[in-house]
Amino acid sequence: MTLIENQPAREYPDLLGTLEPFAAIDLGSNNFHVIIAMERPNNRWQIIDRHKELTRLAQGIEETRVISRQSLNRALRALERVSQRIRNLPKRNVRVVGTHTLRTAENANEFIRQGEAVLGHRIEVISGREEARLIYLGASHSFEHRSRNRLVVDIGGGSTEIVQGTQFQPNVLRSFHIGCISMTDRCFADGKITAKRFRRARDLALDELQPFRFMFRSQPWEVAVGTSGTLQAVQFAINGLYSAKLITQVALAELIQKLCDLGHTEKISEDICNQNRAPVFAGGVAIVDAIMQTLGMDELHVTDGALREGVLHDLLGRTQHNDIRETSIQDLVSRFHIDVKHSERVSDTALDLFQQVQHAWALDEREEKNLLRWAAMLHEIGMDISHSKYHRHGEYLLQHLDLAGFSQSEQRRLAILVRAHRRRFPLELFVENTTLSKLASLLRLATVLRRNRADHPAPPYSLDINDSGLALSLPRDWLRDHRLTLMDLQREVAYMRSAPYQLTLSLTNSSK
């Protein structure tokens, strides 16, 4: 793989005074999209750059379950070009998300590892439900319509998302395992287009959609909005052929007949569809037809806003103290009847420990601190199932619940911290993640120091880093009056002997 040395990193001058640029990168199954925007003073943003790379990452994956070597190399070359666009942006202002193909491919980790090295940024794989939420957010902010209730449809290369919501709030979210590439692989792989193949493609899509037909039909929506390249391409074709500005069932039926008359993807002309999309166009059209039939749509509007715009809105929210992840954490605290006062005490102690070792351990002030705080707030979530092995119950819940705003890797790290906060240190969960084991060590100490659940100040401790790991100092006279805490700490010293950072306990002669 060769880096492009003759292209300078793109500069984004401060167009609006002291404000910063932000970038959202969507690693889709068909295309990679980049959007760069400048924050504006009134909690809005101005798009200053867009970029798209055709990758066909999902090509052939329906049969093999792996990203082909050809697709992987093509995608990595695309990321080299993408990296030129974001190289000069602050790392905290860039978010890269992966979707269906990176959720399902058996060799996704290989691509993620190499892709992160090329980009210099973490690639966050998001769940289908989170993808749907972000798509709705992006579409709702870009579609100007007087309606309050709307249905948003996005057809990607490997999956299709359908969301019903009210204004900017999604209510019902579903992700379906059908996309324009996967449907093409199943029904139009050799490029031939016939009515029989269209019926088969539509039936396959209907089979996925029908179980959720009533779910969406029972929800109020005044307007249906489509987003993504597939629906934009369908609208372009219908407008060019029939001068229709909306996608309707009648116009769609005529388009399908036109494609069947052509008989092959190679005969699809530019006035119908961009030649880069032509090979997967029929698969996408069949899915649109199935959706409109299933949900009884008369017409479908199309907007530019999609996943990348949703990611950008979410990213800006995080910088403006409007992080949806905070809402998700608070919802879990309420839903699973967590002792809020105790969790807040553990959280405060964990953050104090964090501050004492942050510089020595080079811990990130924002993301890693947030992760520790959230784990502290949720460390007892498993108790709502059973006190016995509640740390394991908590791990399972946090790994499998749908948490708005969280990527799959973020949820996994949160689950690991909750699992590791007590009993044996599960060293096998921390392979290649030394930072997470540091946070786990701090959370374990915080839970021990606050185990008595008393509503009074924490003991006068200090925490330092030494050659073997952590050195915790406590006043001798305080421990003499708190024998149970001393026993808990001694037990923790034993547990931590198998951890990457061992714990030593020192007794001082006076409190601070």
Coordinates of C-alpha atoms in Angstrom, one line a residue:
M1 CA 0.0 0.0 0.0
T2 CA 1.5 3.4 -1.1
L3 CA 0.7 6.6 0.6
I4 CA 0.0 9.6 -1.6
E5 CA 2.9 11.9 -0.9
N6 CA 2.3 14.5 -3.6
Q7 CA -1.1 15.7 -2.2
P8 CA -0.8 18.2 0.7
A9 CA -3.1 17.9 3.6
R10 CA -6.1 20.1 3.0
E11 CA -6.2 23.3 5.0
Y12 CA -9.5 24.6 6.5
P13 CA -9.0 28.3 7.5
D14 CA -11.1 29.6 10.3
L15 CA -14.0 31.0 8.3
L16 CA -15.9 32.2 11.3
G17 CA -13.4 33.7 13.8
T18 CA -12.4 31.3 16.6
L19 CA -14.6 28.4 15.6
E20 CA -13.3 24.9 14.7
P21 CA -13.9 22.5 11.8
F22 CA -15.5 19.1 12.5
A23 CA -15.5 16.0 10.3
A24 CA -17.8 13.0 10.1
I25 CA -16.8 10.0 8.1
D26 CA -19.3 7.2 7.1
L27 CA -17.6 4.0 6.1
G28 CA -20.6 2.5 4.3
S29 CA -20.9 -0.8 2.4
N30 CA -21.0 0.9 -1.0
N31 CA -19.4 4.3 -0.5
F32 CA -17.2 6.1 2.0
H33 CA -18.5 9.6 2.7
V34 CA -16.7 12.6 4.3
I35 CA -18.4 15.8 5.4
I36 CA -16.5 18.6 7.0
A37 CA -18.3 21.6 8.6
M38 CA -17.5 24.7 10.6
E39 CA -19.3 25.3 13.8
R40 CA -21.3 28.5 13.9
P41 CA -22.2 30.6 17.0
N42 CA -25.9 29.7 17.2
N43 CA -25.4 25.9 17.6
R44 CA -25.5 25.5 13.9
W45 CA -22.8 24.5 11.3
Q46 CA -21.8 25.4 7.8
I47 CA -20.7 22.6 5.4
I48 CA -17.3 23.5 3.9
D49 CA -16.3 20.3 2.2
R50 CA -17.8 17.0 1.0
H51 CA -16.0 14.0 -0.4
K52 CA -17.2 10.5 -1.6
E53 CA -15.2 7.4 -2.4
L54 CA -16.8 4.4 -4.2
T55 CA -15.5 1.3 -2.5
R56 CA -18.1 -1.5 -2.9
L57 CA -16.8 -2.9 0.4
A58 CA -19.7 -5.3 0.6
Q59 CA -19.3 -6.8 -2.8
G60 CA -19.4 -10.6 -2.6
I61 CA -19.8 -10.6 1.1
E62 CA -23.3 -12.2 0.9
E63 CA -21.8 -15.5 -0.1
T64 CA -18.4 -15.5 1.6
R65 CA -19.0 -13.5 4.8
V66 CA -15.6 -11.8 4.3
I67 CA -14.4 -8.6 2.7
S68 CA -12.6 -9.6 -0.5
R69 CA -8.9 -8.8 -0.8
Q70 CA -9.8 -6.6 -3.8
S71 CA -12.5 -4.7 -1.9
L72 CA -10.2 -4.3 1.2
N73 CA -7.3 -2.9 -0.8
R74 CA -9.7 -0.6 -2.7
A75 CA -11.1 0.7 0.6
L76 CA -7.7 1.2 2.1
R77 CA -6.6 3.3 -0.9
A78 CA -9.8 5.3 -0.5
L79 CA -8.9 5.9 3.2
E80 CA -5.5 7.2 2.1
R81 CA -7.2 9.9 0.1
V82 CA -9.7 10.6 2.9
S83 CA -6.8 11.1 5.3
Q84 CA -5.7 14.0 3.3
R85 CA -8.9 15.8 4.0
I86 CA -8.8 15.4 7.8
R87 CA -5.1 15.5 8.6
N88 CA -5.0 19.0 10.0
L89 CA -8.3 18.7 12.0
P90 CA -8.2 18.3 15.8
K91 CA -8.5 14.6 16.7
R92 CA -11.4 15.4 19.1
N93 CA -13.4 16.9 16.2
V94 CA -13.3 13.8 14.0
R95 CA -15.5 10.8 14.2
V96 CA -15.3 7.8 11.9
V97 CA -18.2 5.2 11.9
G98 CA -18.5 1.8 10.3
T99 CA -21.8 0.2 9.4
H100 CA -23.3 -3.1 8.1
T101 CA -20.3 -4.6 6.4
L102 CA -18.0 -3.9 9.4
R103 CA -20.7 -5.3 11.7
T104 CA -20.9 -8.6 9.8
A105 CA -17.7 -9.4 7.9
E106 CA -15.6 -12.1 9.6
N107 CA -12.4 -10.2 8.7
A108 CA -13.7 -6.7 9.7
N109 CA -11.1 -6.4 12.4
E110 CA -8.3 -6.7 9.8
F111 CA -9.7 -3.8 7.9
I112 CA -10.4 -1.7 11.0
R113 CA -6.8 -2.2 12.2
Q114 CA -5.3 -1.2 8.9
G115 CA -7.8 1.6 8.4
E116 CA -7.1 3.2 11.8
A117 CA -3.4 3.2 10.9
V118 CA -4.1 5.0 7.7
L119 CA -6.5 7.5 9.1
G120 CA -4.9 8.1 12.5
H121 CA -8.4 7.9 14.0
R122 CA -10.4 5.2 15.7
I123 CA -13.0 3.5 13.6
E124 CA -16.2 3.0 15.6
V125 CA -18.5 0.3 14.4
I126 CA -22.1 1.2 15.3
S127 CA -25.1 -1.1 15.7
G128 CA -28.0 -1.1 13.2
R129 CA -30.2 0.6 15.7
E130 CA -27.7 3.4 16.3
E131 CA -27.2 3.7 12.6
A132 CA -30.9 4.2 12.2
R133 CA -31.0 6.9 14.9
L134 CA -28.2 8.8 13.3
I135 CA -29.7 8.6 9.9
Y136 CA -33.0 10.0 11.3
L137 CA -31.1 12.8 13.0
G138 CA -29.3 13.7 9.8
A139 CA -32.4 13.5 7.6
S140 CA -34.7 15.4 10.0
H141 CA -32.2 18.3 10.2
S142 CA -31.9 18.6 6.4
F143 CA -35.5 18.1 5.4
E144 CA -37.6 21.2 5.7
H145 CA -41.3 20.3 6.0
R146 CA -44.1 21.5 8.1
S147 CA -45.0 17.9 9.2
R148 CA -44.2 16.8 12.8
N149 CA -44.4 13.1 12.3
R150 CA -42.2 11.5 9.6
L151 CA -40.9 8.2 8.3
V152 CA -37.3 8.1 7.2
V153 CA -35.9 5.4 4.9
D154 CA -32.2 4.8 4.1
I155 CA -31.1 2.0 1.7
G156 CA -27.4 1.3 2.0
G157 CA -25.1 -1.2 0.4
G158 CA -25.6 -3.9 3.0
S159 CA -28.6 -2.8 5.2
T160 CA -31.7 -0.7 5.1
E161 CA -32.9 1.5 8.0
I162 CA -36.5 2.6 8.6
V163 CA -37.3 5.1 11.4
Q164 CA -40.6 6.7 12.5
G165 CA -40.2 9.8 14.6
T166 CA -41.6 13.1 15.7
Q167 CA -39.6 16.2 14.6
F168 CA -36.0 15.3 15.7
Q169 CA -36.9 12.5 18.1
P170 CA -37.0 8.9 16.6
N171 CA -39.7 6.7 18.1
V172 CA -39.4 3.3 16.2
L173 CA -36.1 2.2 14.7
R174 CA -35.3 -0.9 12.7
S175 CA -32.3 -2.0 10.6
F176 CA -32.9 -4.7 8.0
H177 CA -30.3 -7.0 6.4
I178 CA -31.0 -6.0 2.9
G179 CA -29.0 -3.5 0.8
C180 CA -28.4 -2.6 -2.8
I181 CA -25.2 -4.6 -3.0
S182 CA -26.4 -7.7 -1.1
M183 CA -29.6 -7.8 -3.2
T184 CA -27.6 -7.4 -6.4
D185 CA -25.4 -10.3 -5.4
R186 CA -28.4 -12.5 -4.8
C187 CA -30.5 -11.6 -7.8
F188 CA -28.6 -9.6 -10.4
A189 CA -25.0 -10.8 -10.0
D190 CA -24.4 -11.4 -13.7
G191 CA -26.0 -8.1 -14.6
K192 CA -29.1 -9.6 -16.3
I193 CA -32.4 -7.8 -15.5
T194 CA -35.7 -9.6 -15.9
A195 CA -39.2 -9.3 -14.5
K196 CA -38.7 -12.7 -12.8
R197 CA -35.5 -11.6 -11.1
F198 CA -37.2 -8.4 -10.0
R199 CA -40.1 -10.4 -8.5
R200 CA -37.6 -12.6 -6.6
A201 CA -35.7 -9.5 -5.3
R202 CA -38.9 -7.9 -4.2
D203 CA -40.0 -11.1 -2.5
L204 CA -36.7 -11.4 -0.6
A205 CA -37.1 -7.8 0.6
L206 CA -40.8 -8.3 1.5
D207 CA -39.8 -11.4 3.5
E208 CA -37.5 -9.2 5.7
L209 CA -40.0 -6.3 5.9
Q210 CA -43.4 -8.0 6.4
P211 CA -43.0 -9.0 10.1
F212 CA -42.6 -5.2 11.0
R213 CA -45.4 -4.0 8.7
F214 CA -47.9 -3.4 11.4
M215 CA -45.2 -1.8 13.7
F216 CA -44.7 1.1 11.2
R217 CA -48.2 1.3 9.8
S218 CA -49.6 1.8 13.4
Q219 CA -47.3 4.8 13.9
P220 CA -48.4 8.3 12.8
W221 CA -46.4 9.8 9.9
E222 CA -47.5 12.5 7.6
V223 CA -44.5 12.4 5.2
A224 CA -42.1 9.7 4.1
V225 CA -38.5 10.8 3.5
G226 CA -35.8 8.8 1.7
T227 CA -32.1 9.4 2.0
S228 CA -28.9 7.8 0.7
G229 CA -27.4 7.3 -2.8
T230 CA -29.9 4.5 -3.8
L231 CA -33.0 6.7 -3.2
Q232 CA -31.3 9.8 -4.8
A233 CA -30.5 7.6 -7.8
V234 CA -34.1 6.4 -8.1
Q235 CA -35.4 9.9 -7.8
F236 CA -32.9 11.1 -10.5
A237 CA -34.0 8.3 -12.9
I238 CA -37.7 9.0 -12.3
N239 CA -37.3 12.7 -12.8
G240 CA -35.3 12.2 -16.0
L241 CA -37.6 9.7 -17.5
Y242 CA -41.0 11.0 -16.3
S243 CA -40.4 14.5 -15.0
A244 CA -41.6 13.4 -11.5
K245 CA -40.1 15.1 -8.5
L246 CA -41.3 12.5 -6.0
I247 CA -40.9 8.7 -6.0
T248 CA -44.4 7.2 -6.5
Q249 CA -45.5 3.6 -6.9
V250 CA -46.7 4.4 -10.4
A251 CA -43.4 6.0 -11.5
L252 CA -41.4 3.2 -9.8
A253 CA -43.4 0.5 -11.7
E254 CA -42.6 2.3 -14.9
L255 CA -38.9 2.5 -14.0
I256 CA -38.8 -1.3 -13.2
Q257 CA -40.4 -2.0 -16.6
K258 CA -37.8 0.3 -18.3
L259 CA -34.9 -1.6 -16.6
C260 CA -36.5 -5.0 -17.6
D261 CA -36.8 -3.7 -21.2
L262 CA -33.1 -2.8 -21.1
G263 CA -32.3 -6.3 -19.9
H264 CA -28.8 -5.7 -18.5
T265 CA -27.0 -3.3 -16.1
E266 CA -24.5 -2.5 -18.9
K267 CA -27.3 -0.9 -20.9
I268 CA -28.3 1.5 -18.2
S269 CA -27.4 4.9 -19.6
E270 CA -26.2 8.0 -17.8
D271 CA -29.5 9.7 -18.1
I272 CA -31.0 7.0 -16.0
C273 CA -28.2 6.3 -13.4
N274 CA -24.6 7.2 -12.8
Q275 CA -22.4 4.5 -14.3
N276 CA -20.7 3.9 -10.9
R277 CA -24.0 3.0 -9.4
A278 CA -25.5 1.1 -12.4
P279 CA -24.2 -2.4 -11.4
V280 CA -26.2 -2.2 -8.1
F281 CA -29.1 -0.1 -9.2
A282 CA -31.6 -2.8 -9.9
G283 CA -31.1 -4.3 -6.4
G284 CA -31.8 -1.0 -4.8
V285 CA -34.9 -0.3 -6.9
A286 CA -36.3 -3.7 -5.9
I287 CA -35.9 -2.8 -2.2
V288 CA -37.6 0.6 -2.7
D289 CA -40.5 -1.1 -4.4
A290 CA -40.9 -3.6 -1.5
I291 CA -40.8 -0.8 1.1
M292 CA -43.4 1.3 -0.6
Q293 CA -45.7 -1.8 -1.0
T294 CA -45.2 -3.0 2.6
L295 CA -45.8 0.4 4.2
G296 CA -48.5 1.6 1.8
M297 CA -46.6 4.7 0.7
D298 CA -48.1 6.8 -2.1
E299 CA -45.0 9.0 -2.4
L300 CA -41.5 9.3 -1.1
H301 CA -39.6 12.6 -0.8
V302 CA -35.8 12.5 -1.0
T303 CA -33.3 14.6 1.0
D304 CA -29.5 14.9 1.1
G305 CA -29.1 14.5 4.9
A306 CA -28.1 11.0 6.0
L307 CA -25.8 9.1 8.4
R308 CA -22.8 11.5 8.1
E309 CA -24.9 14.5 8.9
G310 CA -26.4 12.7 11.9
V311 CA -22.9 11.8 13.1
L312 CA -21.9 15.5 12.7
H313 CA -24.9 16.7 14.7
D314 CA -24.0 14.1 17.4
L315 CA -20.4 15.1 17.5
L316 CA -21.2 18.8 17.8
G317 CA -23.7 17.9 20.6
R318 CA -20.8 16.2 22.5
T319 CA -18.8 19.5 22.4
Q320 CA -21.8 21.6 23.5
H321 CA -22.7 19.6 26.6
N322 CA -25.6 17.9 24.8
D323 CA -24.2 14.4 24.6
I324 CA -26.9 11.8 23.9
R325 CA -24.7 9.2 25.7
E326 CA -25.4 11.0 29.0
T327 CA -29.1 10.6 28.4
S328 CA -28.6 6.9 27.7
I329 CA -26.7 6.5 31.0
Q330 CA -29.3 8.3 33.0
D331 CA -32.0 6.1 31.4
L332 CA -30.2 3.0 32.5
V333 CA -29.8 4.3 36.0
S334 CA -33.5 4.7 36.3
R335 CA -34.6 1.6 34.3
F336 CA -32.4 -0.7 36.4
H337 CA -33.1 0.9 39.8
I338 CA -29.5 1.8 40.5
D339 CA -28.7 3.4 43.9
V340 CA -28.0 6.9 42.5
K341 CA -26.4 8.4 45.6
H342 CA -24.0 5.5 46.0
S343 CA -23.1 5.4 42.3
E344 CA -22.4 9.1 42.4
R345 CA -20.1 8.6 45.4
V346 CA -18.2 5.9 43.6
S347 CA -18.0 8.1 40.5
D348 CA -16.7 11.1 42.4
T349 CA -14.0 8.9 44.1
A350 CA -13.1 7.2 40.8
L351 CA -12.7 10.7 39.1
D352 CA -10.5 11.9 42.0
L353 CA -8.3 8.9 41.6
F354 CA -8.2 9.6 37.9
Q355 CA -7.0 13.1 38.5
Q356 CA -4.2 11.9 40.7
V357 CA -2.7 9.6 38.1
Q358 CA -3.9 11.2 34.9
H359 CA -0.6 12.8 34.0
A360 CA 1.6 9.8 34.9
W361 CA -0.6 7.5 33.0
A362 CA -1.3 9.9 30.0
L363 CA -5.1 9.4 30.3
D364 CA -7.4 11.4 28.0
E365 CA -9.3 14.1 29.8
R366 CA -12.5 13.7 27.9
E367 CA -13.3 10.2 26.5
E368 CA -11.4 8.1 29.0
K369 CA -12.6 10.2 31.9
N370 CA -16.2 9.9 30.6
L371 CA -15.9 6.1 30.2
L372 CA -14.7 5.7 33.8
R373 CA -17.5 8.0 35.1
W374 CA -20.2 6.1 33.2
A375 CA -18.8 2.7 34.4
A376 CA -18.9 4.0 38.0
M377 CA -22.5 5.1 37.6
L378 CA -23.5 1.7 36.1
H379 CA -21.2 -0.7 38.1
E380 CA -24.2 -2.1 40.0
I381 CA -26.6 -2.4 37.0
G382 CA -26.5 -6.2 37.2
M383 CA -28.0 -6.1 40.7
D384 CA -31.4 -5.6 39.2
I385 CA -31.1 -9.2 38.0
S386 CA -29.3 -10.8 40.9
H387 CA -26.8 -9.9 43.6
S388 CA -24.9 -13.1 42.9
K389 CA -22.3 -12.4 40.1
Y390 CA -23.9 -9.1 39.5
H391 CA -20.8 -7.8 37.8
R392 CA -21.2 -10.6 35.1
H393 CA -24.9 -9.7 34.7
G394 CA -23.9 -6.1 34.3
E395 CA -21.3 -7.0 31.6
Y396 CA -24.0 -8.9 29.6
L397 CA -26.5 -6.1 29.8
L398 CA -24.1 -3.4 28.7
Q399 CA -22.8 -5.4 25.9
H400 CA -26.3 -6.3 24.5
L401 CA -28.5 -3.3 25.3
D402 CA -29.2 -0.7 22.6
L403 CA -27.5 2.5 23.9
A404 CA -28.1 5.6 21.9
G405 CA -24.9 7.4 21.0
F406 CA -22.6 4.5 21.8
S407 CA -20.6 2.6 19.2
Q408 CA -20.2 -1.2 19.7
S409 CA -16.6 -0.8 20.8
E410 CA -17.6 1.9 23.4
Q411 CA -20.3 -0.4 24.8
R412 CA -17.8 -3.3 24.9
R413 CA -15.3 -1.2 26.9
L414 CA -18.0 -0.1 29.3
A415 CA -19.2 -3.7 29.8
I416 CA -15.6 -4.8 30.4
L417 CA -15.1 -2.2 33.1
V418 CA -18.3 -3.2 34.9
R419 CA -17.3 -6.9 34.7
A420 CA -13.8 -6.1 36.1
H421 CA -14.8 -3.9 39.0
R422 CA -14.8 -6.7 41.6
R423 CA -13.6 -10.2 42.4
R424 CA -10.9 -11.8 40.1
F425 CA -9.3 -9.5 37.7
P426 CA -10.3 -10.8 34.2
L427 CA -6.9 -10.3 32.6
E428 CA -8.0 -12.1 29.4
L429 CA -10.4 -9.2 28.6
F430 CA -7.6 -6.7 28.5
V431 CA -5.4 -8.1 25.8
E432 CA -4.0 -5.2 23.7
N433 CA -5.8 -2.6 25.8
T434 CA -3.6 -1.2 28.6
T435 CA -5.6 2.0 29.0
L436 CA -8.8 0.1 29.8
S437 CA -6.9 -2.0 32.4
K438 CA -5.8 1.3 34.0
L439 CA -9.4 2.5 34.2
A440 CA -10.5 -0.8 35.6
S441 CA -7.9 -0.5 38.4
L442 CA -9.2 2.9 39.3
L443 CA -12.8 1.7 39.3
R444 CA -11.9 -1.2 41.6
L445 CA -10.3 1.0 44.1
A446 CA -13.2 3.5 44.1
T447 CA -15.7 0.7 44.8
V448 CA -13.6 -0.7 47.7
L449 CA -13.1 2.8 49.2
R450 CA -16.9 3.4 49.0
R451 CA -18.1 -0.1 49.9
N452 CA -19.6 1.0 53.2
R453 CA -22.1 3.1 51.2
A454 CA -22.0 5.8 53.9
D455 CA -22.9 9.3 53.0
H456 CA -19.7 11.0 54.3
P457 CA -16.4 12.1 52.7
A458 CA -14.1 9.5 51.3
P459 CA -11.1 8.5 53.4
P460 CA -8.0 10.8 53.2
Y461 CA -6.1 8.7 50.6
S462 CA -3.5 9.5 48.0
L463 CA -2.6 7.5 44.9
D464 CA 0.7 7.3 43.1
I465 CA 2.3 5.3 40.3
N466 CA 5.4 3.2 41.1
D467 CA 7.4 0.5 39.2
S468 CA 4.8 -2.3 39.8
G469 CA 1.7 -0.2 39.4
L470 CA -0.4 1.7 42.0
A471 CA 0.6 2.8 45.5
L472 CA -2.3 3.7 47.7
S473 CA -1.6 5.6 50.9
L474 CA -4.0 5.9 53.8
P475 CA -3.7 7.1 57.4
R476 CA -2.9 4.3 59.9
D477 CA -5.3 5.7 62.5
W478 CA -8.1 6.0 60.0
L479 CA -7.7 2.3 59.0
R480 CA -7.6 1.3 62.7
D481 CA -11.1 2.7 63.0
H482 CA -12.2 1.1 59.7
R483 CA -11.1 -2.5 59.9
L484 CA -13.5 -3.7 57.3
T485 CA -12.1 -1.3 54.7
L486 CA -8.6 -2.5 55.6
M487 CA -9.7 -6.1 55.0
D488 CA -11.2 -5.2 51.7
L489 CA -8.1 -3.4 50.6
Q490 CA -5.9 -6.3 51.6
R491 CA -8.1 -8.6 49.6
E492 CA -7.9 -6.2 46.7
V493 CA -4.1 -6.3 46.9
A494 CA -4.3 -10.0 46.4
Y495 CA -6.7 -9.8 43.5
M496 CA -4.6 -7.2 41.7
R497 CA -1.5 -9.5 41.8
S498 CA -2.8 -11.0 38.5
A499 CA -3.6 -7.5 37.0
P500 CA -1.3 -5.6 34.7
Y501 CA -0.9 -2.9 37.5
Q502 CA -0.4 -4.3 40.9
L503 CA -1.5 -2.6 44.1
T504 CA 0.6 -1.8 47.1
L505 CA -0.9 -0.4 50.3
S506 CA 1.0 2.1 52.5
L507 CA 0.0 3.3 55.9
T508 CA 0.9 6.9 56.9
N509 CA 1.1 8.3 60.4
S510 CA -1.3 11.2 60.0
S511 CA -4.2 12.2 57.9
K512 CA -3.9 15.0 55.3

